[in-house]
Short mmCIF file of C-alpha atoms in Angstrom, two decimals:
data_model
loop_
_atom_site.label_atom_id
_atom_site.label_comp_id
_atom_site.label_asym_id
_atom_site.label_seq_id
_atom_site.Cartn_x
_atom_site.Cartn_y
_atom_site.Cartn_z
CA UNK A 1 -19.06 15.10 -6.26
CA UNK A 2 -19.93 14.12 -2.84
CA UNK A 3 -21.32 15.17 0.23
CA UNK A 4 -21.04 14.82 3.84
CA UNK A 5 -22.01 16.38 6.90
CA UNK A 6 -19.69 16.70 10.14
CA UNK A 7 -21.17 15.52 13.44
CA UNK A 8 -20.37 17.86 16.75
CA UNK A 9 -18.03 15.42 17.64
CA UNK A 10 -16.27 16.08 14.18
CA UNK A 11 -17.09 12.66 12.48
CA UNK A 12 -18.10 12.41 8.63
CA UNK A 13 -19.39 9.29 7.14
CA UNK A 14 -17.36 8.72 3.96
CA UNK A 15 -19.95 8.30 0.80
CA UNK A 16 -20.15 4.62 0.19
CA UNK A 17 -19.39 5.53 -3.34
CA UNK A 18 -15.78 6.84 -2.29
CA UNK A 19 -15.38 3.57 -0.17
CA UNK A 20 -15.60 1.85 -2.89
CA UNK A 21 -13.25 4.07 -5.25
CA UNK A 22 -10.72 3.86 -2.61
CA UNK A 23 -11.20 0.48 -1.37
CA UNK A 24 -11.87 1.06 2.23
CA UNK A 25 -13.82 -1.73 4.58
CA UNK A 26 -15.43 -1.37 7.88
CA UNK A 27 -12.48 -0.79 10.22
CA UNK A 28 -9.53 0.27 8.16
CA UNK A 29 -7.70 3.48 8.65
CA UNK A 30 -7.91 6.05 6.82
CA UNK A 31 -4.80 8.66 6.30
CA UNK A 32 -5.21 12.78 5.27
CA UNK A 33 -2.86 14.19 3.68
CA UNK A 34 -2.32 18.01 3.14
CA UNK A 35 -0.73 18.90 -0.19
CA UNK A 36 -0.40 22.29 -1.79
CA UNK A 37 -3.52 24.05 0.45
CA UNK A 38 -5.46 20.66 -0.52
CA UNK A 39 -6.33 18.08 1.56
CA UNK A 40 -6.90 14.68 0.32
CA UNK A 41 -8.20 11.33 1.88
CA UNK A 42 -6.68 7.57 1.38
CA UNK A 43 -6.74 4.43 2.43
CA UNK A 44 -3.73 3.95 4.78
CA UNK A 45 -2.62 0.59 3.82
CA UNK A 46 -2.79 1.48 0.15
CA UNK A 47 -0.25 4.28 1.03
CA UNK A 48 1.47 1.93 2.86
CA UNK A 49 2.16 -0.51 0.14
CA UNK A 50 2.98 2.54 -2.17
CA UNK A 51 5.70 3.37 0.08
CA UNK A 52 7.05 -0.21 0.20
CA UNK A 53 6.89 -0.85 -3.42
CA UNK A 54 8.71 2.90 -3.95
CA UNK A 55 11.38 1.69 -1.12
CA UNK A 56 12.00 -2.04 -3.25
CA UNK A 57 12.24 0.17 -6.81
CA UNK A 58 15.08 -1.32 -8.03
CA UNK A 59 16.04 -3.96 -5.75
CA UNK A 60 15.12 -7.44 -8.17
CA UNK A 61 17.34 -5.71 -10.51
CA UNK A 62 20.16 -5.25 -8.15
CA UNK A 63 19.66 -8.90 -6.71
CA UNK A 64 19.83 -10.47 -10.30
CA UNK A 65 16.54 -11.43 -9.88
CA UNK A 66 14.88 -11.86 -13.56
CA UNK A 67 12.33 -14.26 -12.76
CA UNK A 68 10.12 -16.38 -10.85
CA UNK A 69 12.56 -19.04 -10.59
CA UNK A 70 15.16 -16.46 -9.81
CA UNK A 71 13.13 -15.32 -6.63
CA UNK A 72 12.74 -19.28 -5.57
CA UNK A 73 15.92 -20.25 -5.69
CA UNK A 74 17.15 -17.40 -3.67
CA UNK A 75 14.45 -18.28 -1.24
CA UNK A 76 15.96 -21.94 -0.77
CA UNK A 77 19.07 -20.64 -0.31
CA UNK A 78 17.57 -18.17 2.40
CA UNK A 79 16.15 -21.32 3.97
CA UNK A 80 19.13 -23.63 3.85
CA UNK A 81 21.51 -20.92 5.22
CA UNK A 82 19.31 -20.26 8.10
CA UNK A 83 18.82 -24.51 8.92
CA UNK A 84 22.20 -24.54 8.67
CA UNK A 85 23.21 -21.78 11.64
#
């Protein structure tokens, strides 16, 4: 367990040991989240991946996508359709 004290203008230094465990740097963002009477800290571009890879569940699959070379040759397609319009 940690502890921090609240400045009067509300600020809290985050324990360097929950930096680390959450992966936070000097100047990112961090998000709160209240869950269930709880409130619990993260670091906002972790969420923010979390939500991306929850939105692309799925979507190699429904591409065909199997592998590696899969995913390249759909990129050189991408690229030749777009030098072509």
């Amino acid at each position: 367990m940690e502890l921090a004290k609240v400045t009067s203008k509300g600020q809290v230094t985050i324990p360097i040991e929950i930096r680390k465990k959450l992966g936070i740097k000097n100047g990112d963002k961090v998000l709160f989240i209240e869950e269930s009477g709880r409130i619990y800290i993260m670091n906002s571009s972790m969420d923010a991946l979390r939500e991306a890879q929850q939105e692309f569940a799925g979507e190699a699959e429904r591409l065909g996508l199997k592998n590696d070379e899969d995913v390249m040759d759909m990129i050189k397609e991408f690229r030749e359709e777009s030098v072509v319009k």
